[in-house]
mmCIF file of C-alpha atoms and ligand atoms in Angstrom:
data_model
loop_
_atom_site.group_PDB
_atom_site.id
_atom_site.type_symbol
_atom_site.label_atom_id
_atom_site.label_comp_id
_atom_site.label_asym_id
_atom_site.label_seq_id
_atom_site.Cartn_x
_atom_site.Cartn_y
_atom_site.Cartn_z
ATOM 1 C CA UNK A 362 0.000 0.000 0.000
ATOM 2 C CA UNK A 363 1.296 3.447 -0.880
ATOM 3 C CA UNK A 364 0.861 6.214 1.666
ATOM 4 C CA UNK A 365 -0.588 9.293 -0.032
ATOM 5 C CA UNK A 366 1.594 12.379 -0.086
ATOM 6 C CA UNK A 367 0.453 14.772 2.651
ATOM 7 C CA UNK A 368 -0.010 11.843 5.085
ATOM 8 C CA UNK A 369 1.593 11.919 8.523
ATOM 9 C CA UNK A 370 4.539 9.778 9.599
ATOM 10 C CA UNK A 371 4.892 9.289 13.341
ATOM 11 C CA UNK A 372 8.472 9.095 14.615
ATOM 12 C CA UNK A 373 9.157 7.817 18.124
ATOM 13 C CA UNK A 374 12.303 9.581 19.339
ATOM 14 C CA UNK A 375 13.299 13.176 18.788
ATOM 15 C CA UNK A 376 17.061 13.135 18.197
ATOM 16 C CA UNK A 377 19.153 13.877 15.145
ATOM 17 C CA UNK A 378 18.052 10.677 13.402
ATOM 18 C CA UNK A 379 14.426 11.801 13.653
ATOM 19 C CA UNK A 380 15.445 15.257 12.498
ATOM 20 C CA UNK A 381 17.106 13.953 9.340
ATOM 21 C CA UNK A 382 14.205 11.543 8.725
ATOM 22 C CA UNK A 383 11.741 14.430 9.005
ATOM 23 C CA UNK A 384 13.711 16.509 6.496
ATOM 24 C CA UNK A 385 13.720 13.593 4.021
ATOM 25 C CA UNK A 386 9.993 12.998 4.604
ATOM 26 C CA UNK A 387 9.193 16.670 3.977
ATOM 27 C CA UNK A 388 11.000 16.501 0.634
ATOM 28 C CA UNK A 389 8.574 13.739 -0.381
ATOM 29 C CA UNK A 390 5.564 15.771 0.760
ATOM 30 C CA UNK A 391 4.891 13.953 4.035
ATOM 31 C CA UNK A 392 4.358 15.542 7.428
ATOM 32 C CA UNK A 393 6.080 14.204 10.534
ATOM 33 C CA UNK A 394 4.787 13.923 14.074
ATOM 34 C CA UNK A 395 7.577 13.516 16.639
ATOM 35 C CA UNK A 396 6.982 11.693 19.931
ATOM 36 C CA UNK A 397 9.624 12.287 22.613
ATOM 37 C CA UNK A 398 9.847 13.085 26.330
ATOM 38 C CA UNK A 399 12.174 16.088 25.916
ATOM 39 C CA UNK A 400 11.111 19.715 26.001
ATOM 40 C CA UNK A 401 12.603 20.815 22.663
ATOM 41 C CA UNK A 402 14.012 17.782 20.827
ATOM 42 C CA UNK A 403 16.122 18.346 17.672
ATOM 43 C CA UNK A 404 13.577 16.561 15.449
ATOM 44 C CA UNK A 405 10.599 18.648 16.589
ATOM 45 C CA UNK A 406 12.226 21.810 15.176
ATOM 46 C CA UNK A 407 11.768 20.511 11.628
ATOM 47 C CA UNK A 408 8.522 18.534 12.008
ATOM 48 C CA UNK A 409 4.859 19.532 11.639
ATOM 49 C CA UNK A 410 3.710 18.102 14.997
ATOM 50 C CA UNK A 411 5.263 17.217 18.328
ATOM 51 C CA UNK A 412 3.860 15.244 21.273
ATOM 52 C CA UNK A 413 5.808 15.435 24.496
ATOM 53 C CA UNK A 414 5.286 12.270 26.526
ATOM 54 C CA UNK A 415 7.300 9.512 28.150
ATOM 55 C CA UNK A 416 8.399 6.483 26.104
ATOM 56 C CA UNK A 417 6.597 4.181 28.575
ATOM 57 C CA UNK A 418 3.274 6.053 28.555
ATOM 58 C CA UNK A 419 0.988 3.505 26.911
ATOM 59 C CA UNK A 420 -2.054 5.804 26.761
ATOM 60 C CA UNK A 421 -0.045 8.599 25.129
ATOM 61 C CA UNK A 422 1.498 6.181 22.613
ATOM 62 C CA UNK A 423 -1.944 4.787 21.745
ATOM 63 C CA UNK A 424 -3.189 8.371 21.198
ATOM 64 C CA UNK A 425 -0.143 9.137 19.065
ATOM 65 C CA UNK A 426 -0.814 5.978 17.016
ATOM 66 C CA UNK A 427 -4.333 7.268 16.336
ATOM 67 C CA UNK A 428 -2.972 10.551 15.008
ATOM 68 C CA UNK A 429 -0.486 9.206 12.450
ATOM 69 C CA UNK A 430 -0.845 7.185 9.236
ATOM 70 C CA UNK A 431 2.295 5.094 9.756
ATOM 71 C CA UNK A 432 4.786 4.952 12.638
ATOM 72 C CA UNK A 433 8.512 4.357 12.877
ATOM 73 C CA UNK A 434 11.177 4.888 15.526
ATOM 74 C CA UNK A 435 14.645 6.316 15.755
ATOM 75 C CA UNK A 436 15.142 5.266 19.355
ATOM 76 C CA UNK A 437 15.261 1.654 20.516
ATOM 77 C CA UNK A 438 14.585 1.631 24.204
ATOM 78 C CA UNK A 439 10.802 1.425 24.179
ATOM 79 C CA UNK A 440 9.325 -1.420 26.239
ATOM 80 C CA UNK A 441 7.185 -4.087 24.573
ATOM 81 C CA UNK A 442 3.893 -3.007 26.246
ATOM 82 C CA UNK A 443 3.915 0.651 25.148
ATOM 83 C CA UNK A 444 5.116 -0.439 21.741
ATOM 84 C CA UNK A 445 2.148 -2.715 21.210
ATOM 85 C CA UNK A 446 -0.172 0.119 22.332
ATOM 86 C CA UNK A 447 1.274 2.121 19.445
ATOM 87 C CA UNK A 448 1.223 -0.777 16.967
ATOM 88 C CA UNK A 449 -2.483 -1.393 17.761
ATOM 89 C CA UNK A 450 -3.312 2.011 16.278
ATOM 90 C CA UNK A 451 -0.913 2.465 13.353
ATOM 91 C CA UNK A 452 1.236 0.266 11.121
ATOM 92 C CA UNK A 453 4.673 0.206 12.783
ATOM 93 C CA UNK A 454 7.880 -0.288 10.781
ATOM 94 C CA UNK A 455 10.464 -1.756 11.158
ATOM 95 C CA UNK A 456 8.523 -4.706 12.621
ATOM 96 C CA UNK A 457 8.283 -5.040 16.374
ATOM 97 C CA UNK A 458 10.153 -8.373 16.363
ATOM 98 C CA UNK A 459 13.264 -6.617 14.994
ATOM 99 C CA UNK A 460 13.151 -4.050 17.772
ATOM 100 C CA UNK A 461 12.610 -6.670 20.467
ATOM 101 C CA UNK A 462 15.576 -8.741 19.257
ATOM 102 C CA UNK A 463 17.898 -5.752 18.894
ATOM 103 C CA UNK A 464 16.955 -4.371 22.338
ATOM 104 C CA UNK A 465 18.577 -7.323 24.042
ATOM 105 C CA UNK A 466 22.213 -8.163 23.290
ATOM 106 C CA UNK A 467 21.647 -11.801 24.266
ATOM 107 C CA UNK A 468 18.616 -12.448 22.035
ATOM 108 C CA UNK A 469 20.383 -10.520 19.243
ATOM 109 C CA UNK A 470 23.445 -12.781 19.395
ATOM 110 C CA UNK A 471 21.307 -15.937 19.673
ATOM 111 C CA UNK A 472 19.263 -14.815 16.646
ATOM 112 C CA UNK A 473 22.339 -14.051 14.543
ATOM 113 C CA UNK A 474 23.914 -17.384 15.502
ATOM 114 C CA UNK A 475 20.739 -19.228 14.439
ATOM 115 C CA UNK A 476 20.957 -17.546 11.024
ATOM 116 C CA UNK A 477 24.549 -18.716 10.553
ATOM 117 C CA UNK A 478 26.282 -15.459 11.617
ATOM 118 C CA UNK A 479 29.240 -15.329 13.959
ATOM 119 C CA UNK A 480 29.219 -13.031 17.011
ATOM 120 C CA UNK A 481 32.186 -12.755 19.397
ATOM 121 C CA UNK A 482 32.232 -15.660 21.893
ATOM 122 C CA UNK A 483 29.573 -14.755 24.480
ATOM 123 C CA UNK A 484 27.879 -15.896 27.663
ATOM 124 C CA UNK A 485 24.819 -14.677 29.581
ATOM 125 C CA UNK A 486 25.720 -13.294 33.000
ATOM 126 C CA UNK A 487 23.305 -12.335 35.758
ATOM 127 C CA UNK A 488 25.196 -13.145 38.965
ATOM 128 C CA UNK A 489 28.805 -12.719 40.166
ATOM 129 C CA UNK A 490 29.263 -16.522 40.014
ATOM 130 C CA UNK A 491 28.105 -16.592 36.403
ATOM 131 C CA UNK A 492 30.572 -13.803 35.645
ATOM 132 C CA UNK A 493 33.445 -15.812 37.160
ATOM 133 C CA UNK A 494 32.413 -18.858 35.132
ATOM 134 C CA UNK A 495 32.040 -16.814 31.923
ATOM 135 C CA UNK A 496 35.505 -15.252 32.305
ATOM 136 C CA UNK A 497 36.957 -18.719 32.953
ATOM 137 C CA UNK A 498 35.333 -20.011 29.749
ATOM 138 C CA UNK A 499 35.809 -17.020 27.396
ATOM 139 C CA UNK A 500 39.096 -15.734 28.810
ATOM 140 C CA UNK A 501 40.404 -12.179 29.139
ATOM 141 C CA UNK A 502 40.412 -9.587 27.766
ATOM 142 C CA UNK A 503 36.640 -9.515 27.539
ATOM 143 C CA UNK A 504 33.875 -6.916 27.687
ATOM 144 C CA UNK A 505 30.906 -7.063 30.022
ATOM 145 C CA UNK A 506 27.884 -5.341 28.428
ATOM 146 C CA UNK A 507 24.422 -4.790 29.853
ATOM 147 C CA UNK A 508 21.860 -6.715 27.813
ATOM 148 C CA UNK A 509 19.617 -3.669 27.509
ATOM 149 C CA UNK A 510 19.854 0.116 27.339
ATOM 150 C CA UNK A 511 23.491 0.346 26.254
ATOM 151 C CA UNK A 512 24.598 2.651 23.464
ATOM 152 C CA UNK A 513 27.727 4.566 22.452
ATOM 153 C CA UNK A 514 29.881 2.437 24.764
ATOM 154 C CA UNK A 515 27.586 3.062 27.781
ATOM 155 C CA UNK A 516 26.768 0.120 30.054
ATOM 156 C CA UNK A 517 30.096 -1.590 29.285
ATOM 157 C CA UNK A 518 33.114 -2.566 31.358
ATOM 158 C CA UNK A 519 36.366 -4.056 30.114
ATOM 159 C CA UNK A 520 37.928 -6.984 31.908
ATOM 160 C CA UNK A 521 41.628 -7.057 31.059
ATOM 161 C CA UNK A 522 42.356 -9.806 33.595
ATOM 162 C CA UNK A 523 40.594 -11.577 36.461
ATOM 163 C CA UNK A 524 41.511 -8.752 38.876
ATOM 164 C CA UNK A 525 39.007 -6.516 37.017
ATOM 165 C CA UNK A 526 36.003 -8.784 37.544
ATOM 166 C CA UNK A 527 34.741 -7.143 40.753
ATOM 167 C CA UNK A 528 34.972 -3.607 39.363
ATOM 168 C CA UNK A 529 33.236 -4.656 36.131
ATOM 169 C CA UNK A 530 30.333 -6.187 38.050
ATOM 170 C CA UNK A 531 30.000 -2.965 40.064
ATOM 171 C CA UNK A 532 30.145 -0.842 36.909
ATOM 172 C CA UNK A 533 27.094 -2.611 35.419
ATOM 173 C CA UNK A 534 25.280 -2.368 38.784
ATOM 174 C CA UNK A 535 24.213 -5.988 38.733
ATOM 175 C CA UNK A 536 22.113 -5.594 35.551
ATOM 176 C CA UNK A 537 21.627 -8.693 33.366
ATOM 177 C CA UNK A 538 24.643 -8.781 31.023
ATOM 178 C CA UNK A 539 26.490 -10.652 28.349
ATOM 179 C CA UNK A 540 30.216 -11.210 28.538
ATOM 180 C CA UNK A 541 31.872 -10.926 25.145
ATOM 181 C CA UNK A 542 35.313 -12.085 24.130
ATOM 182 C CA UNK A 543 37.540 -9.256 22.946
ATOM 183 C CA UNK A 544 37.924 -9.316 19.164
ATOM 184 C CA UNK A 545 41.266 -8.251 17.728
ATOM 185 C CA UNK A 546 39.861 -6.738 14.583
ATOM 186 C CA UNK A 547 41.596 -5.267 11.534
ATOM 187 C CA UNK A 548 38.775 -2.770 11.051
ATOM 188 C CA UNK A 549 35.112 -2.121 11.795
ATOM 189 C CA UNK A 550 32.406 -1.669 9.192
ATOM 190 C CA UNK A 551 28.645 -1.566 8.973
ATOM 191 C CA UNK A 552 26.069 -2.865 6.552
ATOM 192 C CA UNK A 553 23.226 -0.495 5.717
ATOM 193 C CA UNK A 554 20.314 -2.197 4.050
ATOM 194 C CA UNK A 555 16.839 -1.001 3.165
ATOM 195 C CA UNK A 556 13.982 -3.424 2.520
ATOM 196 C CA UNK A 557 10.592 -2.544 1.039
ATOM 197 C CA UNK A 558 7.363 -4.403 1.929
ATOM 198 C CA UNK A 559 7.617 -6.161 -1.467
ATOM 199 C CA UNK A 560 10.932 -7.718 -0.378
ATOM 200 C CA UNK A 561 12.925 -5.422 -2.709
ATOM 201 C CA UNK A 562 16.251 -4.724 -0.993
ATOM 202 C CA UNK A 563 18.857 -1.999 -1.463
ATOM 203 C CA UNK A 564 22.354 -1.969 0.027
ATOM 204 C CA UNK A 565 24.667 1.003 0.303
ATOM 205 C CA UNK A 566 28.437 0.673 0.022
ATOM 206 C CA UNK A 567 29.593 -0.504 3.454
ATOM 207 C CA UNK A 568 31.274 2.284 5.439
ATOM 208 C CA UNK A 569 34.468 1.559 7.371
ATOM 209 C CA UNK A 570 33.987 2.982 10.857
ATOM 210 C CA UNK A 571 36.475 4.228 13.428
ATOM 211 C CA UNK A 572 35.308 4.530 17.041
ATOM 212 C CA UNK A 573 36.890 6.524 19.853
ATOM 213 C CA UNK A 574 35.878 5.827 23.480
ATOM 214 C CA UNK A 575 33.060 3.573 22.242
ATOM 215 C CA UNK A 576 31.522 6.321 20.074
ATOM 216 C CA UNK A 577 31.665 6.521 16.278
ATOM 217 C CA UNK A 578 34.309 9.069 15.304
ATOM 218 C CA UNK A 579 34.310 8.844 11.518
ATOM 219 C CA UNK A 580 33.176 6.685 8.593
ATOM 220 C CA UNK A 581 34.778 6.310 5.153
ATOM 221 C CA UNK A 582 33.193 4.899 2.029
ATOM 222 C CA UNK A 583 34.141 2.699 0.329
ATOM 223 C CA UNK A 584 35.878 0.587 2.960
ATOM 224 C CA UNK A 585 39.469 -0.583 2.317
ATOM 225 C CA UNK A 586 39.652 -3.198 -0.490
ATOM 226 C CA UNK A 587 41.054 -5.752 1.994
ATOM 227 C CA UNK A 588 37.638 -5.784 3.728
ATOM 228 C CA UNK A 589 35.701 -6.864 0.628
ATOM 229 C CA UNK A 590 35.402 -10.586 1.484
ATOM 230 C CA UNK A 591 34.214 -9.817 5.041
ATOM 231 C CA UNK A 592 31.755 -7.244 3.681
ATOM 232 C CA UNK A 593 30.323 -9.710 1.152
ATOM 233 C CA UNK A 594 29.823 -12.255 3.943
ATOM 234 C CA UNK A 595 28.155 -9.621 6.146
ATOM 235 C CA UNK A 596 25.880 -8.456 3.325
ATOM 236 C CA UNK A 597 24.647 -12.014 2.795
ATOM 237 C CA UNK A 598 23.878 -12.271 6.521
ATOM 238 C CA UNK A 599 22.085 -8.893 6.518
ATOM 239 C CA UNK A 600 19.823 -10.054 3.668
ATOM 240 C CA UNK A 601 18.989 -13.209 5.629
ATOM 241 C CA UNK A 602 18.186 -11.161 8.735
ATOM 242 C CA UNK A 603 15.960 -8.776 6.778
ATOM 243 C CA UNK A 604 14.080 -11.620 5.067
ATOM 244 C CA UNK A 605 13.700 -13.616 8.299
ATOM 245 C CA UNK A 606 12.080 -10.614 9.993
ATOM 246 C CA UNK A 607 10.025 -9.570 6.927
ATOM 247 C CA UNK A 608 11.775 -6.291 7.575
ATOM 248 C CA UNK A 609 10.632 -2.898 6.290
ATOM 249 C CA UNK A 610 12.930 0.145 6.442
ATOM 250 C CA UNK A 611 16.637 0.635 7.044
ATOM 251 C CA UNK A 612 18.492 -2.048 8.991
ATOM 252 C CA UNK A 613 22.048 -1.466 10.226
ATOM 253 C CA UNK A 614 24.431 -4.182 11.279
ATOM 254 C CA UNK A 615 27.886 -3.504 12.726
ATOM 255 C CA UNK A 616 30.777 -5.915 12.212
ATOM 256 C CA UNK A 617 34.433 -6.444 13.029
ATOM 257 C CA UNK A 618 36.622 -7.428 10.072
ATOM 258 C CA UNK A 619 39.064 -10.128 11.163
ATOM 259 C CA UNK A 620 41.446 -12.527 9.421
ATOM 260 C CA UNK A 621 38.682 -15.182 9.746
ATOM 261 C CA UNK A 622 35.997 -12.949 8.208
ATOM 262 C CA UNK A 623 33.095 -10.837 9.514
ATOM 263 C CA UNK A 624 32.333 -11.014 13.242
ATOM 264 C CA UNK A 625 28.896 -9.599 14.115
ATOM 265 C CA UNK A 626 28.892 -6.875 16.777
ATOM 266 C CA UNK A 627 25.359 -5.472 16.971
ATOM 267 C CA UNK A 628 22.351 -4.472 14.938
ATOM 268 C CA UNK A 629 20.101 -1.422 14.982
ATOM 269 C CA UNK A 630 16.604 -1.619 13.448
ATOM 270 C CA UNK A 631 16.835 1.946 12.220
ATOM 271 C CA UNK A 632 18.830 4.521 10.307
ATOM 272 C CA UNK A 633 22.329 4.854 11.731
ATOM 273 C CA UNK A 634 25.136 7.311 12.347
ATOM 274 C CA UNK A 635 27.441 5.348 10.021
ATOM 275 C CA UNK A 636 25.011 6.060 7.155
ATOM 276 C CA UNK A 637 24.909 9.861 7.481
ATOM 277 C CA UNK A 638 27.365 10.200 4.574
ATOM 278 C CA UNK A 639 24.592 8.933 2.263
ATOM 279 C CA UNK A 640 22.736 12.284 2.427
ATOM 280 C CA UNK A 641 25.201 13.875 0.002
ATOM 281 C CA UNK A 642 27.304 10.830 -0.916
ATOM 282 C CA UNK A 643 24.698 8.456 -2.369
ATOM 283 C CA UNK A 644 22.010 8.895 -5.014
ATOM 284 C CA UNK A 645 19.401 8.217 -2.308
ATOM 285 C CA UNK A 646 20.122 8.671 1.399
ATOM 286 C CA UNK A 647 19.350 6.188 4.172
ATOM 287 C CA UNK A 648 16.733 8.632 5.467
ATOM 288 C CA UNK A 649 14.897 8.964 2.164
ATOM 289 C CA UNK A 650 14.897 5.219 1.503
ATOM 290 C CA UNK A 651 13.617 4.538 5.017
ATOM 291 C CA UNK A 652 10.724 6.926 4.362
ATOM 292 C CA UNK A 653 10.116 5.377 0.939
ATOM 293 C CA UNK A 654 10.071 1.852 2.422
ATOM 294 C CA UNK A 655 7.648 2.580 5.280
ATOM 295 C CA UNK A 656 5.386 4.558 2.925
ATOM 296 C CA UNK A 657 5.295 1.774 0.330
ATOM 297 C CA UNK A 658 7.186 3.713 -2.360
ATOM 298 C CA UNK A 659 9.822 2.238 -4.690
ATOM 299 C CA UNK A 660 13.346 2.450 -3.270
ATOM 300 C CA UNK A 661 15.877 4.871 -4.759
ATOM 301 C CA UNK A 662 19.325 3.914 -6.091
ATOM 302 C CA UNK A 663 22.059 3.772 -3.476
ATOM 303 C CA UNK A 664 25.168 4.236 -5.675
ATOM 304 C CA UNK A 665 27.953 6.548 -4.568
ATOM 305 C CA UNK A 666 27.936 9.882 -6.394
ATOM 306 C CA UNK A 667 31.735 10.270 -6.133
ATOM 307 C CA UNK A 668 34.572 7.741 -5.707
ATOM 308 C CA UNK A 669 35.022 8.444 -1.993
ATOM 309 C CA UNK A 670 33.027 9.963 0.884
ATOM 310 C CA UNK A 671 33.994 10.675 4.497
ATOM 311 C CA UNK A 672 31.815 11.582 7.464
ATOM 312 C CA UNK A 673 33.287 13.049 10.639
ATOM 313 C CA UNK A 674 31.167 13.290 13.785
ATOM 314 C CA UNK A 675 31.263 16.497 15.798
ATOM 315 C CA UNK A 676 31.203 15.338 19.408
ATOM 316 C CA UNK A 677 30.915 17.671 22.405
ATOM 317 C CA UNK A 678 33.166 20.695 22.036
ATOM 318 C CA UNK A 679 34.136 19.714 18.430
ATOM 319 C CA UNK A 680 31.073 21.665 17.405
ATOM 320 C CA UNK A 681 32.669 24.979 18.366
ATOM 321 C CA UNK A 682 34.739 24.605 15.137
ATOM 322 C CA UNK A 683 31.624 24.838 12.970
ATOM 323 C CA UNK A 684 32.530 28.233 11.492
ATOM 324 C CA UNK A 685 36.058 27.031 10.526
ATOM 325 C CA UNK A 686 34.603 23.884 8.982
ATOM 326 C CA UNK A 687 32.538 26.076 6.680
ATOM 327 C CA UNK A 688 35.664 27.830 5.447
ATOM 328 C CA UNK A 689 36.176 24.654 3.380
ATOM 329 C CA UNK A 690 33.638 25.291 0.613
ATOM 330 C CA UNK A 691 33.372 21.546 -0.084
ATOM 331 C CA UNK A 692 32.366 20.595 3.470
ATOM 332 C CA UNK A 693 28.725 19.647 4.076
ATOM 333 C CA UNK A 694 28.005 20.678 7.656
ATOM 334 C CA UNK A 695 25.043 19.295 9.625
ATOM 335 C CA UNK A 696 24.269 20.732 13.059
ATOM 336 C CA UNK A 697 21.602 19.070 15.164
ATOM 337 C CA UNK A 698 20.466 22.195 17.009
ATOM 338 C CA UNK A 699 21.402 20.891 20.473
ATOM 339 C CA UNK A 700 22.043 23.711 22.876
ATOM 340 C CA UNK A 701 24.500 22.097 25.297
ATOM 341 C CA UNK A 702 27.745 20.549 24.006
ATOM 342 C CA UNK A 703 28.209 17.940 26.740
ATOM 343 C CA UNK A 704 31.239 15.593 26.449
ATOM 344 C CA UNK A 705 30.372 12.557 24.320
ATOM 345 C CA UNK A 706 27.209 14.189 22.918
ATOM 346 C CA UNK A 707 26.710 14.014 19.150
ATOM 347 C CA UNK A 708 26.272 17.653 18.097
ATOM 348 C CA UNK A 709 26.628 17.432 14.314
ATOM 349 C CA UNK A 710 28.678 15.928 11.514
ATOM 350 C CA UNK A 711 30.611 16.941 8.412
ATOM 351 C CA UNK A 712 30.531 15.072 5.111
ATOM 352 C CA UNK A 713 33.153 15.485 2.396
ATOM 353 C CA UNK A 714 32.832 14.157 -1.155
ATOM 354 C CA UNK A 715 36.203 13.290 -2.703
ATOM 355 C CA UNK A 716 36.925 12.951 -6.419
ATOM 356 C CA UNK A 717 35.034 13.861 -9.582
ATOM 357 C CA UNK A 718 31.259 13.452 -9.857
HETATM 358 P P1 AMP B 773 29.172 -1.357 21.035
HETATM 359 O O1 AMP B 773 28.399 -0.267 21.711
HETATM 360 O O2 AMP B 773 28.913 -2.703 21.612
HETATM 361 O O3 AMP B 773 29.061 -1.329 19.554
HETATM 362 O O4 AMP B 773 30.715 -1.034 21.341
HETATM 363 C C1 AMP B 773 31.313 0.167 20.920
HETATM 364 C C2 AMP B 773 32.702 -0.091 20.364
HETATM 365 O O5 AMP B 773 33.530 -0.758 21.362
HETATM 366 C C3 AMP B 773 32.742 -1.009 19.167
HETATM 367 O O6 AMP B 773 32.427 -0.352 17.978
HETATM 368 C C4 AMP B 773 34.207 -1.472 19.230
HETATM 369 O O7 AMP B 773 35.084 -0.467 18.771
HETATM 370 C C5 AMP B 773 34.413 -1.681 20.710
HETATM 371 N N1 AMP B 773 34.011 -3.071 21.058
HETATM 372 C C6 AMP B 773 32.794 -3.469 21.465
HETATM 373 N N2 AMP B 773 32.748 -4.810 21.648
HETATM 374 C C7 AMP B 773 33.965 -5.293 21.341
HETATM 375 C C8 AMP B 773 34.561 -6.600 21.313
HETATM 376 N N3 AMP B 773 33.875 -7.705 21.676
HETATM 377 N N4 AMP B 773 35.844 -6.691 20.928
HETATM 378 C C9 AMP B 773 36.573 -5.603 20.587
HETATM 379 N N5 AMP B 773 36.071 -4.347 20.583
HETATM 380 C C10 AMP B 773 34.793 -4.171 20.959
#
């Protein structure tokens, strides 16, 4: 079914991802309604409507569902109950099953393993004894990650040797966790895929990603040629995941490239920071194709428009350089309109297209 132009897309979450989705939706003639608990979220500044309510307010989400023609999300930490209240009133894409799997690092790794993918060695941990046993089995170094509510390196503690076990358990405050073996990777990359309700699938060139302190620092496209075999393997897995979930919208999967191939790190059932380069760098951006998919429109081509594209995040105080960045006439600057530049906060990004068009 095609959503008529002029219809309203509901977006749960009001951050920069919602902001860029709303801009892409407006270009196609749709209106956006943002749902977020914050007073003045970045997405609401560029959207037609804004509802300010908590992510766990079932009644408010049901009301919101009644006011939109289709709903999507740019934020993953919505509990199953409130989510079904929303899904009872509006078609919700990507499907709820994708969100529920990706919300929990353990079910995500189990799911990927079932489909033939390869995560880092892992073990479920919910007591100090289980942590001791998991470290004995997996070895150190390892990373203890909370199963839920972790992002940008939050909710994680490194265990370099057994002496760190106590501090790691305290750092996660006894939350249910997974322990992951430390992967000595050559590089990190992500797969960005968009699937339409018809099953039509589009893949962008896989960006190579560099993280600093657990947060994405920059992405480069295309990835180094040495990563091609791992990327091909990861793309095949991403297609399987999307088909298994009857997925609609953009799906992101993050991987480590190792000598043995692609090791799955995590997935996000949404548009992703490592795909921001596609706004100027691809014929159709991740945001536009996500809108097209959830509105039942044909997907746009995802080819690169130049041989090489880079995207640099502006984190915290980096954003104070925005005026200097603009002195490079080829820089595409995106600012998210956040007032406070707290350390670790994503404030904007810069995309550069390299080579002839
Ligand atoms: P995450 O939030 O789980 O994606 O972790 C953020 C970043 O920490 C990743 O992109 C990696 O750079 C690093 N990291 C996470 N898990 C592992 C692992 N098992 N082995 C090595 N590095 C990791």
